[in-house]
mmCIF file of C-alpha atoms and ligand atoms in Angstrom:
data_model
loop_
_atom_site.group_PDB
_atom_site.id
_atom_site.type_symbol
_atom_site.label_atom_id
_atom_site.label_comp_id
_atom_site.label_asym_id
_atom_site.label_seq_id
_atom_site.Cartn_x
_atom_site.Cartn_y
_atom_site.Cartn_z
ATOM 1 C CA VAL K 1 137.929 100.098 91.451
ATOM 2 C CA VAL K 2 140.343 100.554 88.949
ATOM 3 C CA THR K 3 138.389 99.858 85.944
ATOM 4 C CA ALA K 4 140.360 98.834 82.558
ATOM 5 C CA HIS K 5 140.573 102.177 80.660
ATOM 6 C CA MET K 6 142.516 103.775 83.708
ATOM 7 C CA ARG K 7 144.808 100.626 84.712
ATOM 8 C CA MET K 8 148.141 102.437 83.862
ATOM 9 C CA SER K 9 147.394 105.047 86.395
ATOM 10 C CA GLY K 10 146.307 102.336 89.138
ATOM 11 C CA MET K 11 149.768 100.627 88.401
ATOM 12 C CA TYR K 12 151.435 104.164 89.234
ATOM 13 C CA TRP K 13 149.505 104.644 92.233
ATOM 14 C CA GLY K 14 150.341 101.282 93.296
ATOM 15 C CA LEU K 15 154.011 100.873 92.519
ATOM 16 C CA THR K 16 154.513 104.366 94.036
ATOM 17 C CA THR K 17 152.535 103.369 97.365
ATOM 18 C CA MET K 18 154.820 100.227 97.362
ATOM 19 C CA CYS K 19 158.378 102.217 96.937
ATOM 20 C CA LEU K 20 157.569 104.737 99.495
ATOM 21 C CA LEU K 21 156.605 101.605 101.802
ATOM 22 C CA GLY K 22 160.170 100.345 101.133
ATOM 23 C CA LYS K 23 159.508 97.631 98.395
ATOM 24 C CA ASN K 24 162.202 97.142 95.948
ATOM 25 C CA LEU K 25 160.291 97.058 92.375
ATOM 26 C CA GLN K 26 163.007 94.949 90.624
ATOM 27 C CA LYS K 27 163.621 92.437 92.835
ATOM 28 C CA GLU K 28 159.933 92.103 94.797
ATOM 29 C CA MET K 29 157.554 93.817 92.333
ATOM 30 C CA GLY K 30 159.057 92.287 88.962
ATOM 31 C CA SER K 31 159.379 95.678 87.456
ATOM 32 C CA GLU K 32 160.411 94.238 84.101
ATOM 33 C CA ALA K 33 157.273 92.482 83.321
ATOM 34 C CA LEU K 34 155.130 95.557 84.668
ATOM 35 C CA CYS K 35 157.446 97.610 81.846
ATOM 36 C CA ASP K 36 156.874 94.923 79.378
ATOM 37 C CA TRP K 37 152.872 95.719 79.830
ATOM 38 C CA VAL K 38 153.313 99.523 80.255
ATOM 39 C CA MET K 39 155.296 99.529 76.577
ATOM 40 C CA SER K 40 152.189 97.213 75.190
ATOM 41 C CA CYS K 41 150.332 100.215 75.918
ATOM 42 C CA TYR K 42 152.238 102.671 73.546
ATOM 43 C CA HIS K 43 151.242 103.707 70.723
ATOM 44 C CA ALA K 44 154.011 104.050 68.516
ATOM 45 C CA ASP K 45 152.550 105.769 65.390
ATOM 46 C CA VAL K 46 152.091 108.945 67.946
ATOM 47 C CA GLY K 47 153.764 108.734 71.066
ATOM 48 C CA GLY K 48 150.726 108.363 73.247
ATOM 49 C CA PHE K 49 150.518 105.626 75.864
ATOM 50 C CA GLY K 50 146.591 104.655 76.372
ATOM 51 C CA GLY K 51 145.166 103.580 80.014
ATOM 52 C CA GLY K 52 145.567 99.570 78.831
ATOM 53 C CA THR K 53 146.044 97.448 76.131
ATOM 54 C CA ASP K 54 144.152 98.087 72.909
ATOM 55 C CA HIS K 55 143.060 101.773 74.574
ATOM 56 C CA ASP K 56 143.498 105.079 72.472
ATOM 57 C CA PRO K 57 146.462 107.268 73.514
ATOM 58 C CA HIS K 58 145.532 109.899 76.299
ATOM 59 C CA MET K 59 147.934 112.498 78.064
ATOM 60 C CA LEU K 60 146.717 110.662 81.775
ATOM 61 C CA TYR K 61 148.174 107.691 80.595
ATOM 62 C CA THR K 62 151.303 108.852 78.662
ATOM 63 C CA LEU K 63 152.008 110.716 82.226
ATOM 64 C CA SER K 64 151.029 107.677 84.298
ATOM 65 C CA ALA K 65 153.621 105.405 81.915
ATOM 66 C CA LEU K 66 156.298 107.815 82.116
ATOM 67 C CA GLN K 67 156.184 107.930 85.841
ATOM 68 C CA ILE K 68 156.245 103.963 86.211
ATOM 69 C CA LEU K 69 159.189 103.870 83.908
ATOM 70 C CA ALA K 70 160.627 106.471 86.215
ATOM 71 C CA LEU K 71 160.416 104.861 88.890
ATOM 72 C CA CYS K 72 161.560 101.502 87.407
ATOM 73 C CA ASP K 73 164.286 103.241 85.749
ATOM 74 C CA GLU K 74 163.576 101.908 82.057
ATOM 75 C CA LEU K 75 163.150 105.632 80.619
ATOM 76 C CA ASP K 76 165.687 104.177 77.512
ATOM 77 C CA ARG K 77 162.358 102.193 76.731
ATOM 78 C CA VAL K 78 160.751 105.327 74.888
ATOM 79 C CA ASP K 79 161.287 107.185 71.979
ATOM 80 C CA LYS K 80 161.543 110.913 73.464
ATOM 81 C CA ASP K 81 161.317 112.411 70.208
ATOM 82 C CA MET K 82 157.691 110.817 69.460
ATOM 83 C CA VAL K 83 156.436 111.065 73.153
ATOM 84 C CA CYS K 84 157.608 114.918 73.174
ATOM 85 C CA MET K 85 155.714 115.611 69.597
ATOM 86 C CA TYR K 86 152.500 113.882 71.219
ATOM 87 C CA ILE K 87 152.601 116.091 73.968
ATOM 88 C CA LYS K 88 152.920 119.196 71.587
ATOM 89 C CA SER K 89 150.224 118.246 69.344
ATOM 90 C CA LEU K 90 147.905 118.276 72.655
ATOM 91 C CA GLN K 91 148.717 122.047 73.050
ATOM 92 C CA LEU K 92 146.136 124.620 71.570
ATOM 93 C CA SER K 93 146.700 128.167 70.774
ATOM 94 C CA ASP K 94 145.581 129.552 74.444
ATOM 95 C CA GLY K 95 148.718 127.480 75.783
ATOM 96 C CA SER K 96 145.763 124.975 77.185
ATOM 97 C CA PHE K 97 145.905 121.272 76.845
ATOM 98 C CA GLN K 98 143.831 119.049 75.725
ATOM 99 C CA GLY K 99 143.583 115.365 77.037
ATOM 100 C CA ASP K 100 143.333 113.367 73.556
ATOM 101 C CA ILE K 101 142.365 114.536 70.005
ATOM 102 C CA TRP K 102 139.109 114.944 71.158
ATOM 103 C CA GLY K 103 139.672 117.821 72.791
ATOM 104 C CA GLU K 104 138.421 118.248 76.253
ATOM 105 C CA VAL K 105 140.775 120.849 78.221
ATOM 106 C CA ASP K 106 141.802 120.677 81.641
ATOM 107 C CA THR K 107 144.198 122.377 84.094
ATOM 108 C CA ARG K 108 145.086 118.611 84.648
ATOM 109 C CA PHE K 109 146.601 118.220 81.212
ATOM 110 C CA SER K 110 148.864 121.101 81.510
ATOM 111 C CA TYR K 111 150.260 119.493 84.773
ATOM 112 C CA CYS K 112 150.314 116.094 82.925
ATOM 113 C CA ALA K 113 152.075 118.047 79.869
ATOM 114 C CA LEU K 114 154.788 119.892 81.765
ATOM 115 C CA GLN K 115 155.976 117.012 84.489
ATOM 116 C CA ALA K 116 155.854 114.473 81.050
ATOM 117 C CA LEU K 117 158.223 116.884 79.269
ATOM 118 C CA ALA K 118 160.191 117.210 82.503
ATOM 119 C CA ILE K 119 160.421 113.548 83.030
ATOM 120 C CA ILE K 120 161.637 112.695 79.343
ATOM 121 C CA GLY K 121 164.233 115.583 79.945
ATOM 122 C CA ARG K 122 162.333 118.070 76.971
ATOM 123 C CA LEU K 123 160.737 120.743 78.960
ATOM 124 C CA PRO K 124 161.897 124.148 77.994
ATOM 125 C CA SER K 125 162.630 126.928 80.482
ATOM 126 C CA LEU K 126 160.717 130.157 80.762
ATOM 127 C CA ASP K 127 163.956 132.148 79.976
ATOM 128 C CA GLY K 128 164.121 130.230 76.529
ATOM 129 C CA GLU K 129 166.335 127.085 77.722
ATOM 130 C CA SER K 130 165.907 123.794 78.440
ATOM 131 C CA HIS K 131 166.492 122.913 82.289
ATOM 132 C CA GLU K 132 169.401 120.514 80.706
ATOM 133 C CA GLY K 133 170.681 123.941 79.355
ATOM 134 C CA VAL K 134 170.311 123.053 75.686
ATOM 135 C CA GLU K 135 168.821 125.661 73.520
ATOM 136 C CA LEU K 136 165.568 125.595 72.784
ATOM 137 C CA ALA K 137 166.418 126.290 68.678
ATOM 138 C CA GLU K 138 168.793 123.414 68.989
ATOM 139 C CA MET K 139 165.918 121.151 70.396
ATOM 140 C CA GLY K 140 164.391 121.811 66.883
ATOM 141 C CA LYS K 141 161.475 124.088 67.753
ATOM 142 C CA SER K 142 158.804 121.468 66.193
ATOM 143 C CA LYS K 143 159.495 119.659 69.332
ATOM 144 C CA ALA K 144 158.827 122.071 72.237
ATOM 145 C CA ILE K 145 155.653 123.252 73.765
ATOM 146 C CA ASN K 146 155.278 126.827 74.671
ATOM 147 C CA ILE K 147 155.855 126.823 78.051
ATOM 148 C CA VAL K 148 154.970 130.982 78.270
ATOM 149 C CA ARG K 149 151.412 130.019 76.848
ATOM 150 C CA ALA K 150 151.154 127.242 78.846
ATOM 151 C CA VAL K 151 151.979 129.080 82.132
ATOM 152 C CA ASP K 152 149.500 132.269 81.046
ATOM 153 C CA PHE K 153 146.692 129.802 80.552
ATOM 154 C CA ILE K 154 147.178 128.754 84.129
ATOM 155 C CA LYS K 155 147.236 132.312 85.082
ATOM 156 C CA GLU K 156 143.634 132.641 83.493
ATOM 157 C CA CYS K 157 142.347 130.242 85.856
ATOM 158 C CA ILE K 158 143.034 131.978 89.092
ATOM 159 C CA ASN K 159 139.854 133.328 90.618
ATOM 160 C CA PHE K 160 138.753 135.879 92.839
ATOM 161 C CA ASP K 161 139.324 133.363 95.756
ATOM 162 C CA GLY K 162 143.035 133.020 94.782
ATOM 163 C CA GLY K 163 142.087 129.293 93.878
ATOM 164 C CA PHE K 164 142.190 127.285 90.415
ATOM 165 C CA GLY K 165 139.378 125.898 88.481
ATOM 166 C CA ALA K 166 139.239 123.226 85.413
ATOM 167 C CA VAL K 167 139.144 126.149 82.747
ATOM 168 C CA PRO K 168 139.210 130.085 83.100
ATOM 169 C CA THR K 169 136.136 130.811 85.084
ATOM 170 C CA ALA K 170 135.884 127.371 86.381
ATOM 171 C CA GLU K 171 135.279 126.715 90.492
ATOM 172 C CA SER K 172 137.956 126.830 92.549
ATOM 173 C CA HIS K 173 138.463 122.770 93.230
ATOM 174 C CA ALA K 174 141.409 121.423 95.210
ATOM 175 C CA GLY K 175 142.300 118.625 92.804
ATOM 176 C CA GLN K 176 142.721 121.526 90.021
ATOM 177 C CA ILE K 177 144.737 123.589 92.419
ATOM 178 C CA PHE K 178 147.278 120.732 93.059
ATOM 179 C CA CYS K 179 147.325 120.699 88.949
ATOM 180 C CA CYS K 180 148.178 124.298 88.799
ATOM 181 C CA VAL K 181 150.201 125.047 91.570
ATOM 182 C CA GLY K 182 152.638 121.742 90.949
ATOM 183 C CA ALA K 183 152.891 122.839 86.977
ATOM 184 C CA LEU K 184 153.871 126.284 88.040
ATOM 185 C CA SER K 185 156.139 124.823 90.229
ATOM 186 C CA ILE K 186 157.677 122.469 87.374
ATOM 187 C CA ALA K 187 157.846 125.653 85.443
ATOM 188 C CA ARG K 188 159.371 127.761 88.090
ATOM 189 C CA ALA K 189 156.644 130.353 87.538
ATOM 190 C CA LEU K 190 155.113 130.322 90.927
ATOM 191 C CA HIS K 191 155.277 134.008 91.208
ATOM 192 C CA VAL K 192 151.924 134.211 89.707
ATOM 193 C CA VAL K 193 150.338 132.685 92.594
ATOM 194 C CA ASN K 194 149.129 134.736 95.805
ATOM 195 C CA VAL K 195 150.600 132.850 97.892
ATOM 196 C CA ASP K 196 148.398 134.118 101.372
ATOM 197 C CA GLN K 197 145.106 134.225 99.697
ATOM 198 C CA LEU K 198 145.542 130.415 98.164
ATOM 199 C CA GLY K 199 147.147 129.078 101.720
ATOM 200 C CA TRP K 200 144.135 130.362 103.403
ATOM 201 C CA TRP K 201 141.778 128.893 101.201
ATOM 202 C CA LEU K 202 143.325 125.606 101.319
ATOM 203 C CA ALA K 203 143.373 125.635 104.683
ATOM 204 C CA GLU K 204 139.926 126.193 104.982
ATOM 205 C CA ARG K 205 139.382 123.021 103.424
ATOM 206 C CA GLN K 206 139.843 121.597 106.789
ATOM 207 C CA CYS K 207 136.935 119.658 108.162
ATOM 208 C CA ASP K 208 136.013 119.317 112.167
ATOM 209 C CA SER K 209 136.703 115.532 111.559
ATOM 210 C CA GLY K 210 140.482 116.688 110.659
ATOM 211 C CA GLY K 211 139.966 115.571 107.042
ATOM 212 C CA LEU K 212 140.122 117.793 103.992
ATOM 213 C CA ASN K 213 137.468 118.549 101.566
ATOM 214 C CA GLY K 214 138.036 119.662 98.040
ATOM 215 C CA ARG K 215 135.740 122.585 97.820
ATOM 216 C CA PRO K 216 133.640 124.373 100.718
ATOM 217 C CA GLU K 217 130.511 122.484 101.808
ATOM 218 C CA LYS K 218 131.837 119.250 100.929
ATOM 219 C CA GLN K 219 132.544 116.410 102.688
ATOM 220 C CA ALA K 220 136.257 115.173 103.935
ATOM 221 C CA ASP K 221 137.802 112.798 101.791
ATOM 222 C CA VAL K 222 141.685 111.330 101.852
ATOM 223 C CA CYS K 223 142.398 111.912 99.105
ATOM 224 C CA TYR K 224 142.418 116.212 99.216
ATOM 225 C CA SER K 225 145.079 114.991 102.196
ATOM 226 C CA TRP K 226 147.658 114.807 99.135
ATOM 227 C CA TRP K 227 145.751 117.352 96.934
ATOM 228 C CA ILE K 228 146.087 120.059 99.550
ATOM 229 C CA LEU K 229 148.895 119.251 101.546
ATOM 230 C CA SER K 230 151.085 118.779 98.733
ATOM 231 C CA SER K 231 149.907 122.484 97.398
ATOM 232 C CA LEU K 232 150.683 123.930 100.362
ATOM 233 C CA SER K 233 154.027 122.129 101.098
ATOM 234 C CA ILE K 234 154.949 123.984 97.795
ATOM 235 C CA LEU K 235 153.695 126.852 98.929
ATOM 236 C CA GLY K 236 155.505 126.597 101.950
ATOM 237 C CA LYS K 237 152.740 126.729 104.054
ATOM 238 C CA MET K 238 152.082 123.134 105.348
ATOM 239 C CA SER K 239 151.736 124.585 109.157
ATOM 240 C CA TRP K 240 148.336 126.200 108.181
ATOM 241 C CA ILE K 241 146.673 123.204 108.692
ATOM 242 C CA ASP K 242 146.351 121.018 111.678
ATOM 243 C CA GLY K 243 148.834 117.723 110.937
ATOM 244 C CA ASP K 244 147.850 115.782 113.946
ATOM 245 C CA LYS K 245 144.239 115.798 113.170
ATOM 246 C CA LEU K 246 144.609 115.126 109.593
ATOM 247 C CA THR K 247 146.617 112.543 110.794
ATOM 248 C CA HIS K 248 144.293 111.145 113.136
ATOM 249 C CA PHE K 249 141.303 111.390 109.853
ATOM 250 C CA ILE K 250 143.555 109.418 107.454
ATOM 251 C CA LEU K 251 144.523 106.511 109.740
ATOM 252 C CA GLU K 252 140.590 106.297 110.874
ATOM 253 C CA CYS K 253 140.325 105.754 106.995
ATOM 254 C CA GLN K 254 142.324 102.369 106.891
ATOM 255 C CA ASP K 255 140.459 98.813 106.806
ATOM 256 C CA PRO K 256 141.767 97.434 109.740
ATOM 257 C CA GLU K 257 141.513 93.957 107.859
ATOM 258 C CA ASP K 258 143.120 94.194 104.454
ATOM 259 C CA GLY K 259 145.019 97.673 105.630
ATOM 260 C CA GLY K 260 143.669 99.525 102.679
ATOM 261 C CA PHE K 261 142.523 103.105 102.742
ATOM 262 C CA ALA K 262 139.109 104.911 101.589
ATOM 263 C CA ASP K 263 137.828 107.936 101.414
ATOM 264 C CA ARG K 264 136.318 108.240 104.294
ATOM 265 C CA PRO K 265 136.127 105.776 107.579
ATOM 266 C CA GLY K 266 133.674 103.017 107.700
ATOM 267 C CA ASN K 267 133.845 103.077 103.431
ATOM 268 C CA ILE K 268 135.748 100.408 101.204
ATOM 269 C CA GLY K 269 139.204 101.107 100.445
ATOM 270 C CA ASP K 270 140.817 101.268 96.890
ATOM 271 C CA ILE K 271 144.360 101.767 95.634
ATOM 272 C CA PHE K 272 143.744 105.383 94.739
ATOM 273 C CA HIS K 273 142.672 106.369 97.967
ATOM 274 C CA THR K 274 145.329 103.956 99.616
ATOM 275 C CA PHE K 275 148.295 105.730 97.319
ATOM 276 C CA PHE K 276 147.193 108.925 98.374
ATOM 277 C CA ALA K 277 146.415 108.798 102.225
ATOM 278 C CA ILE K 278 150.323 107.095 101.977
ATOM 279 C CA ALA K 279 151.536 109.987 100.168
ATOM 280 C CA GLY K 280 149.749 112.637 102.641
ATOM 281 C CA LEU K 281 151.046 110.638 106.045
ATOM 282 C CA HIS K 282 154.386 111.140 104.562
ATOM 283 C CA LEU K 283 154.327 114.774 103.928
ATOM 284 C CA LEU K 284 153.313 115.086 107.634
ATOM 285 C CA GLY K 285 156.203 113.133 108.782
ATOM 286 C CA TYR K 286 154.069 110.178 110.128
ATOM 287 C CA PHE K 287 156.540 107.622 109.303
ATOM 288 C CA LYS K 288 159.646 109.429 109.890
ATOM 289 C CA ARG K 289 157.684 109.851 113.744
ATOM 290 C CA ARG K 290 157.324 106.375 114.017
ATOM 291 C CA ALA K 291 160.566 105.250 113.122
ATOM 292 C CA ARG K 292 162.368 108.101 115.594
ATOM 293 C CA ALA K 293 160.080 106.856 118.003
ATOM 294 C CA GLY K 294 161.942 103.097 117.518
ATOM 295 C CA GLU K 295 159.170 101.443 116.267
ATOM 296 C CA VAL K 296 160.183 99.531 112.794
ATOM 297 C CA VAL K 297 157.513 100.799 110.305
ATOM 298 C CA PHE K 298 159.401 99.308 107.296
ATOM 299 C CA ARG K 299 163.110 98.796 106.129
ATOM 300 C CA GLU K 300 163.803 101.398 104.044
ATOM 301 C CA TYR K 301 160.717 103.969 103.557
ATOM 302 C CA ARG K 302 161.340 107.276 100.544
ATOM 303 C CA ASP K 303 159.723 110.311 101.065
ATOM 304 C CA ILE K 304 157.536 111.646 98.280
ATOM 305 C CA ASP K 305 157.729 115.006 96.244
ATOM 306 C CA PRO K 306 154.992 117.077 96.256
ATOM 307 C CA THR K 307 155.589 118.547 92.997
ATOM 308 C CA TYR K 308 155.896 115.637 90.943
ATOM 309 C CA ALA K 309 153.969 112.780 93.251
ATOM 310 C CA LEU K 310 156.933 110.211 92.868
ATOM 311 C CA PRO K 311 159.987 109.239 95.557
ATOM 312 C CA THR K 312 162.325 112.379 96.377
ATOM 313 C CA ASP K 313 165.077 110.066 95.021
ATOM 314 C CA VAL K 314 163.687 109.525 91.600
ATOM 315 C CA VAL K 315 163.316 113.075 91.095
ATOM 316 C CA LYS K 316 166.538 113.762 92.374
ATOM 317 C CA ARG K 317 167.800 111.187 90.191
ATOM 318 C CA LEU K 318 166.369 112.603 86.897
ATOM 319 C CA GLY K 319 167.478 116.234 87.972
ATOM 320 C CA LEU K 320 163.712 117.306 87.456
ATOM 321 C CA PRO K 321 163.190 121.077 88.388
ATOM 322 C CA ALA K 322 160.805 121.964 90.806
ATOM 323 C CA GLN K 323 160.236 125.617 92.640
ATOM 324 C CA VAL K 324 159.255 125.556 95.789
ATOM 325 C CA LEU K 325 158.444 128.801 98.866
HETATM 326 C C1 LIG H 401 140.049 115.522 91.896
HETATM 327 O O1 LIG H 401 139.276 114.162 91.654
HETATM 328 C C2 LIG H 401 141.197 115.238 91.605
HETATM 329 C C3 LIG H 401 141.526 116.283 90.610
HETATM 330 C C4 LIG H 401 140.770 116.941 89.987
HETATM 331 C C5 LIG H 401 143.086 116.020 90.096
HETATM 332 C C6 LIG H 401 143.552 115.093 89.619
HETATM 333 C C7 LIG H 401 145.176 115.051 89.004
HETATM 334 C C8 LIG H 401 145.251 114.792 88.209
HETATM 335 C C9 LIG H 401 144.767 113.584 87.410
HETATM 336 C C10 LIG H 401 147.203 114.665 87.658
HETATM 337 C C11 LIG H 401 147.940 113.801 87.795
HETATM 338 C C12 LIG H 401 147.981 113.509 88.781
HETATM 339 C C13 LIG H 401 149.226 112.734 89.676
HETATM 340 C C14 LIG H 401 149.124 112.412 91.504
HETATM 341 C C15 LIG H 401 150.633 112.618 89.362
HETATM 342 P P1 LIG H 401 137.931 113.560 91.696
HETATM 343 O O2 LIG H 401 137.209 113.446 90.054
HETATM 344 O O3 LIG H 401 138.062 113.035 92.654
HETATM 345 O O4 LIG H 401 137.032 114.907 92.191
HETATM 346 P P2 LIG H 401 135.366 115.194 93.338
HETATM 347 O O5 LIG H 401 136.109 115.178 94.419
HETATM 348 O O6 LIG H 401 135.346 116.249 93.037
HETATM 349 O O7 LIG H 401 134.764 113.902 93.306
HETATM 350 ZN ZN1 LIG H 402 138.979 111.103 96.906
#
């Protein structure tokens, strides 16, 4: 169930799924009206987006809004300086990011901040230049985040088991690992990861059912197909899990009547798990295999990028930076 305060993310999950399945956002999804709605959630005074109309701005929904505008090729609608200023305003002196003015800190927000800046072309690189080659000084220091400290904070969240938590000393969690590995991929700083140890921890998440769980002793859940597979894909270790067994588990989570996917077999589907199920199947090469076998799956499917969780062609069109091993 997508509640009103997170409608923005719900729209991103739904639209990205439609893109992956070959729908044309302009012709088939009314992208212009959708972007009008996205802009109705923009707070011009601070530069952030709320999760719905009349909701306060937040890092999570600012990223979802930018992802939707990127998907629809409508990024010209935003004032990039203002959005950049909003994200900078949420960085703390230890390099971490808070989600909004109320102060919760979480590595999810580090990922959101770095991806959002990359999308608007304002991500400074670790060696002091923006990815477009513009000197940091030229961009105006007041507009750039401190990328070195952002990476240092993520490094502080590495645990003895090789995983990452939400804040330093917090338990390793596959969702946070995606955020940290994704953020390091965007910053081109994967050298801080112990790849074998983390790859092993992630591969250990595969259960007897073939599904993946988010932490030891937890039940498998279809969304971890994405959080874990994308991380393994960035680390070049996707072969460390059994792809056929996972594919089988994901397909078991689909409701044969409405087509949606649930967190696990037999449960009711939702847009969140449907997106991550389809995205996971894409990384597993499921649709390519079916197309190769001569089955017409869709007219024109699109691949997903493991770092950005956006179609690979969108990432390419925007020239977004990503390190993969
Ligand atoms: C688990 O959620 C997932 C996470 C903690 C990662 C969330 C990542 C983001 C919000 C960043 C943006 C993501 C994308 C794809 C662009 P949960 O609350 O379901 O965990 P649980 O299984 O422990 O309940
Ligand atoms: Zn889930």
